Short mmCIF file of C-alpha atoms in Angstrom, two decimals:
data_model
loop_
_atom_site.label_atom_id
_atom_site.label_comp_id
_atom_site.label_asym_id
_atom_site.label_seq_id
_atom_site.Cartn_x
_atom_site.Cartn_y
_atom_site.Cartn_z
CA UNK N 300 18.38 3.18 0.91
CA UNK N 301 18.45 0.15 3.22
CA UNK N 302 21.73 -1.58 3.97
CA UNK N 303 22.68 -4.80 2.24
CA UNK N 304 22.49 -6.77 5.50
CA UNK N 305 18.94 -5.61 6.17
CA UNK N 306 17.91 -6.49 2.61
CA UNK N 307 19.42 -9.94 3.05
CA UNK N 308 17.55 -10.37 6.30
CA UNK N 309 14.24 -9.31 4.80
CA UNK N 310 14.57 -11.51 1.76
CA UNK N 311 15.61 -14.44 3.93
CA UNK N 312 12.37 -14.14 5.87
CA UNK N 313 10.40 -14.04 2.64
CA UNK N 314 12.17 -17.11 1.30
CA UNK N 315 11.73 -19.01 4.53
CA UNK N 316 8.00 -18.43 4.52
CA UNK N 317 7.47 -19.04 0.81
CA UNK N 318 9.39 -22.28 0.33
CA UNK N 319 7.05 -25.26 0.68
CA UNK N 320 7.53 -28.89 -0.30
CA UNK N 321 5.19 -30.55 -2.80
CA UNK N 322 3.52 -33.66 -1.43
CA UNK N 323 4.40 -37.16 -2.55
CA UNK N 324 2.21 -38.51 -5.32
CA UNK N 325 -1.34 -39.12 -4.11
CA UNK N 326 -3.62 -41.97 -5.02
CA UNK N 327 -5.18 -41.59 -8.43
CA UNK N 328 -8.35 -39.56 -8.26
CA UNK N 329 -11.49 -40.57 -10.10
CA UNK N 330 -11.34 -39.73 -13.79
CA UNK N 331 -12.56 -36.21 -14.32
CA UNK N 332 -13.15 -34.24 -17.48
CA UNK N 333 -9.65 -32.78 -17.35
CA UNK N 334 -6.85 -32.90 -14.81
CA UNK N 335 -3.29 -31.66 -14.82
CA UNK N 336 -0.57 -33.49 -16.64
CA UNK N 337 1.23 -33.50 -13.30
CA UNK N 338 -1.62 -35.58 -11.87
CA UNK N 339 -0.93 -38.18 -14.57
CA UNK N 340 2.66 -38.61 -13.44
CA UNK N 341 3.49 -41.54 -11.20
CA UNK N 342 5.88 -39.53 -9.04
CA UNK N 343 5.91 -35.72 -9.31
CA UNK N 344 9.27 -34.05 -8.93
CA UNK N 345 10.07 -33.08 -5.35
CA UNK N 346 11.20 -29.60 -4.36
CA UNK N 347 13.82 -29.86 -1.58
CA UNK N 348 13.36 -27.96 1.64
CA UNK N 349 15.82 -25.07 1.59
CA UNK N 350 16.38 -25.49 5.32
CA UNK N 351 17.64 -29.03 4.73
CA UNK N 352 19.89 -28.19 1.78
CA UNK N 353 23.66 -27.79 2.16
CA UNK N 354 25.02 -24.28 1.80
CA UNK N 355 26.78 -25.09 -1.45
CA UNK N 356 23.46 -26.15 -2.98
CA UNK N 357 21.99 -22.76 -2.17
CA UNK N 358 25.02 -20.94 -3.55
CA UNK N 359 25.51 -18.99 -0.33
CA UNK N 360 26.30 -19.46 3.32
CA UNK N 361 23.44 -20.44 5.65
CA UNK N 362 21.63 -17.46 7.12
CA UNK N 363 22.13 -17.34 10.92
CA UNK N 364 18.90 -17.88 12.82
CA UNK N 365 19.25 -14.50 14.52
CA UNK N 366 19.40 -12.79 11.11
CA UNK N 367 15.82 -13.81 10.40
CA UNK N 368 14.70 -11.59 13.26
CA UNK N 369 11.60 -13.71 13.84
CA UNK N 370 10.41 -13.09 17.41
CA UNK N 371 9.94 -15.98 19.82
CA UNK N 372 6.19 -15.40 20.02
CA UNK N 373 6.00 -16.49 16.38
CA UNK N 374 5.79 -20.09 17.57
CA UNK N 375 2.65 -20.95 19.49
CA UNK N 376 -0.26 -23.36 19.13
CA UNK N 377 -3.81 -21.96 19.21
CA UNK N 378 -6.40 -24.24 20.86
CA UNK N 379 -8.51 -24.33 17.70
CA UNK N 380 -5.72 -25.89 15.68
CA UNK N 381 -6.26 -29.33 17.21
CA UNK N 382 -2.57 -30.23 16.90
CA UNK N 383 -0.70 -32.61 19.15
CA UNK N 384 1.27 -31.35 22.15
CA UNK N 385 4.60 -29.89 21.14
CA UNK N 386 3.52 -28.99 17.59
CA UNK N 387 4.58 -25.56 16.41
CA UNK N 388 2.14 -23.36 14.53
CA UNK N 389 3.52 -19.91 13.69
CA UNK N 390 1.35 -16.85 13.46
CA UNK N 391 2.58 -13.61 11.94
CA UNK N 392 3.18 -10.88 14.54
CA UNK N 393 3.09 -7.30 13.30
CA UNK N 394 6.86 -6.77 13.34
CA UNK N 395 7.69 -9.89 11.36
CA UNK N 396 4.78 -9.20 8.99
CA UNK N 397 6.17 -5.76 8.25
CA UNK N 398 9.46 -7.28 7.15
CA UNK N 399 7.67 -9.79 4.92
CA UNK N 400 5.54 -7.12 3.28
CA UNK N 401 8.51 -4.82 2.72
CA UNK N 402 10.30 -7.71 1.02
CA UNK N 403 7.36 -8.25 -1.33
CA UNK N 404 7.19 -4.55 -2.18
CA UNK N 405 10.93 -4.49 -2.85
CA UNK N 406 10.57 -7.50 -5.13
CA UNK N 407 7.75 -5.80 -7.04
CA UNK N 408 9.77 -2.59 -7.38
CA UNK N 409 12.77 -4.52 -8.71
CA UNK N 410 10.52 -5.96 -11.43
CA UNK N 411 9.47 -2.46 -12.44
CA UNK N 412 5.91 -2.65 -11.10
CA UNK N 413 4.14 0.55 -10.06
CA UNK N 414 3.54 0.15 -6.33
CA UNK N 415 0.51 2.46 -6.46
CA UNK N 416 -1.11 0.50 -9.29
CA UNK N 417 -4.46 0.03 -7.51
CA UNK N 418 -6.66 2.43 -5.55
CA UNK N 419 -9.63 0.16 -4.80
CA UNK N 420 -9.94 -3.63 -4.91
CA UNK N 421 -13.10 -5.74 -4.62
CA UNK N 422 -12.72 -9.36 -3.47
CA UNK N 423 -15.78 -11.58 -3.90
CA UNK N 424 -15.40 -14.77 -1.91
CA UNK N 425 -16.40 -17.17 0.84
CA UNK N 426 -15.00 -17.93 4.32
CA UNK N 427 -11.43 -17.94 2.97
CA UNK N 428 -11.92 -14.31 1.93
CA UNK N 429 -13.89 -13.41 5.06
CA UNK N 430 -10.90 -14.63 7.05
CA UNK N 431 -12.18 -17.63 9.01
CA UNK N 432 -9.19 -19.06 10.88
CA UNK N 433 -7.40 -15.73 11.35
CA UNK N 434 -6.97 -14.61 14.93
CA UNK N 435 -8.17 -11.08 14.18
CA UNK N 436 -9.88 -9.51 11.14
CA UNK N 437 -6.76 -7.57 10.20
CA UNK N 438 -4.95 -10.88 9.54
CA UNK N 439 -7.38 -11.93 6.77
CA UNK N 440 -5.67 -11.88 3.39
CA UNK N 441 -7.73 -8.94 1.99
CA UNK N 442 -6.49 -6.77 4.87
CA UNK N 443 -2.90 -7.90 4.32
CA UNK N 444 -3.30 -7.19 0.60
CA UNK N 445 -4.50 -3.69 1.47
CA UNK N 446 -1.33 -3.06 3.46
CA UNK N 447 0.76 -4.38 0.57
CA UNK N 448 -0.90 -2.35 -2.18
CA UNK N 449 -1.94 0.74 -0.25
CA UNK N 450 -5.37 0.32 -1.85
CA UNK N 451 -8.76 0.26 -0.16
CA UNK N 452 -9.82 -3.39 -0.26
CA UNK N 453 -13.52 -4.22 -0.03
CA UNK N 454 -13.96 -7.66 1.53
CA UNK N 455 -17.08 -9.31 0.07
CA UNK N 456 -16.37 -12.67 1.66
CA UNK N 457 -19.36 -14.56 3.11
CA UNK N 458 -18.74 -17.81 4.94
CA UNK N 459 -20.47 -20.81 3.37
CA UNK N 460 -21.33 -19.04 0.13
CA UNK N 461 -21.09 -20.64 -3.29
CA UNK N 462 -20.55 -19.33 -6.78
CA UNK N 463 -23.53 -21.39 -7.94
CA UNK N 464 -27.10 -20.27 -7.27
CA UNK N 465 -28.90 -23.58 -6.86
CA UNK N 466 -32.30 -22.23 -5.81
CA UNK N 467 -35.23 -22.81 -8.12
CA UNK N 468 -35.73 -19.09 -8.82
CA UNK N 469 -31.98 -18.35 -8.86
CA UNK N 470 -32.30 -15.92 -5.93
CA UNK N 471 -29.89 -16.91 -3.17
CA UNK N 472 -28.55 -13.86 -1.32
CA UNK N 473 -25.46 -15.82 -0.34
CA UNK N 474 -24.39 -16.87 -3.83
CA UNK N 475 -21.70 -15.03 -5.76
CA UNK N 476 -24.03 -14.46 -8.71
CA UNK N 477 -26.46 -12.60 -6.46
CA UNK N 478 -23.94 -10.65 -4.38
CA UNK N 479 -21.84 -9.48 -7.35
CA UNK N 480 -24.38 -6.77 -8.22
CA UNK N 481 -23.96 -4.93 -4.90
CA UNK N 482 -20.18 -4.46 -4.99
CA UNK N 483 -18.51 -1.04 -5.23
CA UNK N 484 -18.46 0.01 -8.89
CA UNK N 485 -15.35 2.22 -8.80
CA UNK N 486 -12.88 -0.60 -8.10
CA UNK N 487 -9.94 -0.90 -10.48
CA UNK N 488 -9.34 -4.57 -9.60
CA UNK N 489 -11.95 -7.28 -9.00
CA UNK N 490 -10.88 -10.65 -7.59
CA UNK N 491 -13.13 -13.72 -7.45
CA UNK N 492 -12.07 -16.46 -5.02
CA UNK N 493 -14.62 -19.25 -4.79
CA UNK N 494 -15.54 -22.82 -5.63
CA UNK N 495 -14.66 -24.38 -2.28
CA UNK N 496 -18.26 -24.61 -1.05
CA UNK N 497 -19.65 -25.52 -4.47
CA UNK N 498 -17.50 -28.64 -4.16
CA UNK N 499 -17.82 -29.45 -0.45
CA UNK N 500 -21.61 -29.13 -0.25
CA UNK N 501 -21.96 -31.70 -3.03
CA UNK N 502 -25.19 -30.21 -4.37
CA UNK N 503 -23.87 -27.88 -7.08
CA UNK N 504 -23.86 -29.74 -10.41
CA UNK N 505 -20.93 -28.89 -12.64
CA UNK N 506 -23.09 -28.78 -15.75
CA UNK N 507 -21.95 -28.10 -19.30
CA UNK N 508 -19.81 -25.40 -20.90
CA UNK N 509 -22.83 -23.98 -22.70
CA UNK N 510 -25.03 -23.61 -19.58
CA UNK N 511 -26.48 -20.12 -19.20
CA UNK N 512 -28.47 -20.44 -15.98
CA UNK N 513 -26.61 -20.01 -12.66
CA UNK N 514 -27.94 -23.22 -11.10
CA UNK N 515 -24.92 -25.18 -12.41
CA UNK N 516 -21.26 -24.34 -11.83
CA UNK N 517 -20.58 -23.72 -15.52
CA UNK N 518 -23.79 -21.71 -15.80
CA UNK N 519 -22.87 -19.56 -12.80
CA UNK N 520 -19.43 -18.85 -14.28
CA UNK N 521 -21.05 -18.01 -17.62
CA UNK N 522 -23.33 -15.59 -15.75
CA UNK N 523 -20.79 -14.02 -13.41
CA UNK N 524 -17.66 -13.56 -15.51
CA UNK N 525 -19.24 -11.69 -18.47
CA UNK N 526 -21.19 -9.49 -16.05
CA UNK N 527 -18.06 -8.51 -14.12
CA UNK N 528 -16.16 -7.77 -17.33
CA UNK N 529 -18.98 -5.49 -18.51
CA UNK N 530 -19.64 -3.88 -15.12
CA UNK N 531 -15.95 -3.02 -14.62
CA UNK N 532 -14.70 -2.23 -18.16
CA UNK N 533 -11.66 -0.28 -16.94
CA UNK N 534 -10.74 -2.69 -14.14
CA UNK N 535 -8.62 -5.80 -14.06
CA UNK N 536 -10.54 -9.03 -13.34
CA UNK N 537 -8.77 -11.99 -11.73
CA UNK N 538 -10.04 -15.40 -10.62
CA UNK N 539 -8.34 -17.53 -7.96
CA UNK N 540 -8.72 -21.33 -7.94
CA UNK N 541 -8.71 -22.65 -4.33
CA UNK N 542 -5.87 -24.79 -3.02
CA UNK N 543 -6.20 -28.50 -2.22
CA UNK N 544 -7.99 -29.20 1.05
CA UNK N 545 -9.19 -31.88 3.47
CA UNK N 546 -11.81 -32.03 6.19
CA UNK N 547 -12.91 -34.00 9.23
CA UNK N 548 -9.54 -34.94 10.71
CA UNK N 549 -9.78 -37.44 13.59
CA UNK N 550 -7.53 -37.75 16.64
CA UNK N 551 -4.87 -39.54 14.56
CA UNK N 552 -4.82 -36.64 12.08
CA UNK N 553 -6.33 -38.85 9.38
CA UNK N 554 -8.50 -36.84 7.03
CA UNK N 555 -11.75 -38.52 6.08
CA UNK N 556 -12.55 -36.27 3.13
CA UNK N 557 -10.39 -34.41 0.65
CA UNK N 558 -10.56 -32.58 -2.65
CA UNK N 559 -9.70 -35.88 -4.37
CA UNK N 560 -13.10 -37.30 -3.41
CA UNK N 561 -16.53 -36.92 -4.95
CA UNK N 562 -19.22 -35.85 -2.49
CA UNK N 563 -22.17 -35.59 -4.78
CA UNK N 564 -21.39 -33.55 -7.87
CA UNK N 565 -17.81 -34.36 -8.87
CA UNK N 566 -14.20 -34.05 -7.77
CA UNK N 567 -12.63 -30.68 -7.10
CA UNK N 568 -10.45 -31.22 -10.15
CA UNK N 569 -13.60 -31.00 -12.25
CA UNK N 570 -14.65 -27.71 -10.64
CA UNK N 571 -11.12 -26.44 -11.10
CA UNK N 572 -11.20 -27.32 -14.79
CA UNK N 573 -14.49 -25.46 -15.21
CA UNK N 574 -12.85 -22.34 -13.77
CA UNK N 575 -9.75 -22.70 -15.95
CA UNK N 576 -11.86 -23.39 -19.02
CA UNK N 577 -14.21 -20.42 -18.58
CA UNK N 578 -11.37 -18.04 -17.73
CA UNK N 579 -9.55 -19.08 -20.88
CA UNK N 580 -12.76 -18.56 -22.85
CA UNK N 581 -13.36 -15.07 -21.40
CA UNK N 582 -9.64 -14.17 -21.35
CA UNK N 583 -9.44 -13.70 -17.57
CA UNK N 584 -6.14 -14.17 -15.67
CA UNK N 585 -6.12 -17.07 -13.20
CA UNK N 586 -4.07 -17.61 -10.06
CA UNK N 587 -4.31 -21.40 -9.82
CA UNK N 588 -3.64 -22.12 -6.15
CA UNK N 589 -4.63 -25.76 -6.65
CA UNK N 590 -1.44 -26.26 -8.65
CA UNK N 591 0.77 -23.45 -7.38
CA UNK N 592 0.07 -22.98 -3.70
CA UNK N 593 0.87 -26.61 -2.81
CA UNK N 594 -1.25 -26.63 0.34
CA UNK N 595 -2.09 -30.24 -0.38
CA UNK N 596 -3.90 -31.50 2.69
CA UNK N 597 -5.05 -34.80 1.19
CA UNK N 598 -2.06 -36.86 2.31
CA UNK N 599 -3.20 -37.32 5.89
CA UNK N 600 -0.60 -37.14 8.66
CA UNK N 601 2.30 -36.16 6.40
CA UNK N 602 0.26 -33.28 5.03
CA UNK N 603 -0.51 -31.99 8.50
CA UNK N 604 3.13 -32.12 9.51
CA UNK N 605 4.26 -30.43 6.29
CA UNK N 606 1.61 -27.75 5.87
CA UNK N 607 0.09 -27.42 9.34
CA UNK N 608 2.04 -24.21 9.83
CA UNK N 609 -0.34 -22.47 7.45
CA UNK N 610 -3.76 -23.91 8.32
CA UNK N 611 -5.96 -23.96 11.40
CA UNK N 612 -7.77 -27.01 9.99
CA UNK N 613 -7.57 -28.88 6.69
CA UNK N 614 -9.39 -26.11 4.86
CA UNK N 615 -9.06 -22.67 6.48
CA UNK N 616 -5.79 -20.80 6.81
CA UNK N 617 -4.28 -19.23 9.92
CA UNK N 618 -2.48 -15.87 10.17
CA UNK N 619 0.68 -17.22 8.52
CA UNK N 620 -1.31 -18.90 5.75
CA UNK N 621 -3.35 -15.81 4.94
CA UNK N 622 -0.17 -13.74 4.96
CA UNK N 623 1.49 -16.10 2.49
CA UNK N 624 -1.63 -16.14 0.32
CA UNK N 625 -1.75 -12.33 0.26
CA UNK N 626 1.89 -12.12 -0.79
CA UNK N 627 1.47 -14.65 -3.60
CA UNK N 628 -1.64 -12.80 -4.78
CA UNK N 629 0.21 -9.48 -4.60
CA UNK N 630 2.97 -10.67 -6.91
CA UNK N 631 0.35 -12.02 -9.32
CA UNK N 632 -1.78 -8.86 -9.55
CA UNK N 633 1.21 -6.54 -9.88
CA UNK N 634 2.14 -7.98 -13.28
CA UNK N 635 1.29 -6.29 -16.56
CA UNK N 636 -1.85 -8.18 -17.57
CA UNK N 637 -1.59 -6.91 -21.13
CA UNK N 638 1.32 -9.35 -21.37
CA UNK N 639 -0.46 -12.14 -19.46
CA UNK N 640 -0.05 -15.66 -20.80
CA UNK N 641 -1.98 -18.46 -19.05
CA UNK N 642 0.15 -21.11 -17.35
CA UNK N 643 -2.11 -23.79 -18.77
CA UNK N 644 -3.85 -24.79 -21.98
CA UNK N 645 -7.22 -26.49 -21.95
CA UNK N 646 -7.69 -29.02 -24.71
CA UNK N 647 -11.07 -29.61 -26.29
CA UNK N 648 -11.97 -33.27 -25.84
CA UNK N 649 -13.29 -33.57 -29.37
CA UNK N 650 -9.90 -33.05 -31.02
CA UNK N 651 -8.78 -36.47 -29.88
CA UNK N 652 -11.64 -38.40 -31.43
CA UNK N 653 -10.13 -38.51 -34.92
CA UNK N 654 -6.51 -39.24 -34.04
CA UNK N 655 -4.63 -42.10 -32.41
CA UNK N 656 -2.54 -41.31 -29.34
CA UNK N 657 0.89 -42.26 -30.81
CA UNK N 658 0.30 -39.90 -33.71
CA UNK N 659 -0.35 -37.03 -31.30
CA UNK N 660 2.95 -37.37 -29.46
CA UNK N 661 5.96 -35.97 -31.34
CA UNK N 662 9.23 -35.14 -29.61
CA UNK N 663 7.62 -34.53 -26.24
CA UNK N 664 4.82 -32.36 -27.62
CA UNK N 665 1.16 -32.89 -28.35
CA UNK N 666 0.59 -32.08 -32.00
CA UNK N 667 -3.08 -31.29 -32.45
CA UNK N 668 -4.99 -32.26 -35.59
CA UNK N 669 -4.97 -28.60 -36.64
CA UNK N 670 -1.17 -28.53 -36.40
CA UNK N 671 -0.98 -26.64 -33.09
CA UNK N 672 1.97 -27.82 -30.99
CA UNK N 673 1.47 -27.88 -27.22
CA UNK N 674 4.44 -28.61 -24.91
CA UNK N 675 3.89 -31.46 -22.49
CA UNK N 676 4.98 -30.92 -18.89
CA UNK N 677 8.38 -32.41 -18.20
CA UNK N 678 8.11 -35.96 -16.92
CA UNK N 679 4.76 -36.73 -18.51
CA UNK N 680 4.91 -40.22 -19.98
CA UNK N 681 2.35 -40.89 -22.67
CA UNK N 682 1.19 -44.48 -22.50
CA UNK N 683 0.24 -45.84 -25.95
CA UNK N 684 -1.86 -48.43 -24.16
CA UNK N 685 -3.98 -45.78 -22.45
CA UNK N 686 -7.49 -45.88 -23.89
CA UNK N 687 -8.06 -42.85 -26.07
CA UNK N 688 -11.33 -42.18 -24.27
CA UNK N 689 -9.51 -42.00 -20.94
CA UNK N 690 -6.84 -39.69 -22.33
CA UNK N 691 -9.11 -37.05 -23.76
CA UNK N 692 -11.32 -37.10 -20.67
CA UNK N 693 -8.41 -36.55 -18.30
CA UNK N 694 -6.04 -34.17 -20.02
CA UNK N 695 -4.98 -30.63 -19.42
CA UNK N 696 -1.44 -29.82 -20.47
CA UNK N 697 0.71 -26.92 -19.46
CA UNK N 698 1.85 -24.38 -22.01
CA UNK N 699 4.44 -23.05 -19.57
CA UNK N 700 6.64 -24.97 -17.15
#
């Protein structure tokens, strides 16, 4: 049994690495099929930085810096980061990583999770799964996840790959829908982490919910998700939605492109909605990093200053970022999925066509024409003047706050 002081130290490290501030409200993105209710708010609620909060607000005394036991070599700037002189970009040395991982395992044990839940994990992904941006392969998040779970983790990440197979004959060795057939069949957990390149390349049409061919994003999801459920009947299947990103930063740290833009086939919000929609349809748990991870790199210089500690550019993570991602994923996959309830509810656009907006809003809830009551995220202000067409094209509401 570890002493109380050591536990406090370990948990303090975990808290220090996990706490991240949401960005200020960004400029309105182009109307997409569905976005989050949070995106419709003028000013999202801000989460204060724990380091800047008074001790009484935290309910405890400040933790002395030496208690964190973070070695001095934690702070260094790799040349590839492209940060200004004096900027601090932490990596995760082995000793500090061990403390972080032990803290996550202790947290899982306290919640009653079986720490040996998984023996083999497949992760199908792109460069974020391959580990681009990590200093060494063992810092990629699949390797960190392996150390957390004790499971063998098969890394099927291929840089530049897309979920969508956009070739005429639907045979692209790099696409998820082609590579999914060659994964290890004895895995008891399969994780899909993609969509980034489908968006950034700008040549993967989103398509329609009913598409069955993998040359659209919806069609690829409708091909891949049922196959994985059937190919791994005894395994858990999880999909991860990528976090918000930016690219092409110049010398002033101004990002020229972000996930709020449309580079040929739609905004990332639309790709995200397709993933949420199909996972709800096929009853697949989703870790929505776009909403939860808060690595929002679309706010230019402020974003770099706030989140630069976790990225080597506006898209790929560094050691610290992959470590944080692995720990968030670990807590997600350790839950009892038989009790899983999505943290979102997609709303069919058609239900709004026969009802006026004021009639749908009752006591802070959306009351659907069929009588279903859906809680609206706190702070969402329904505007009776908003055109009904705009509302039902841009709405996804949360069923859990």
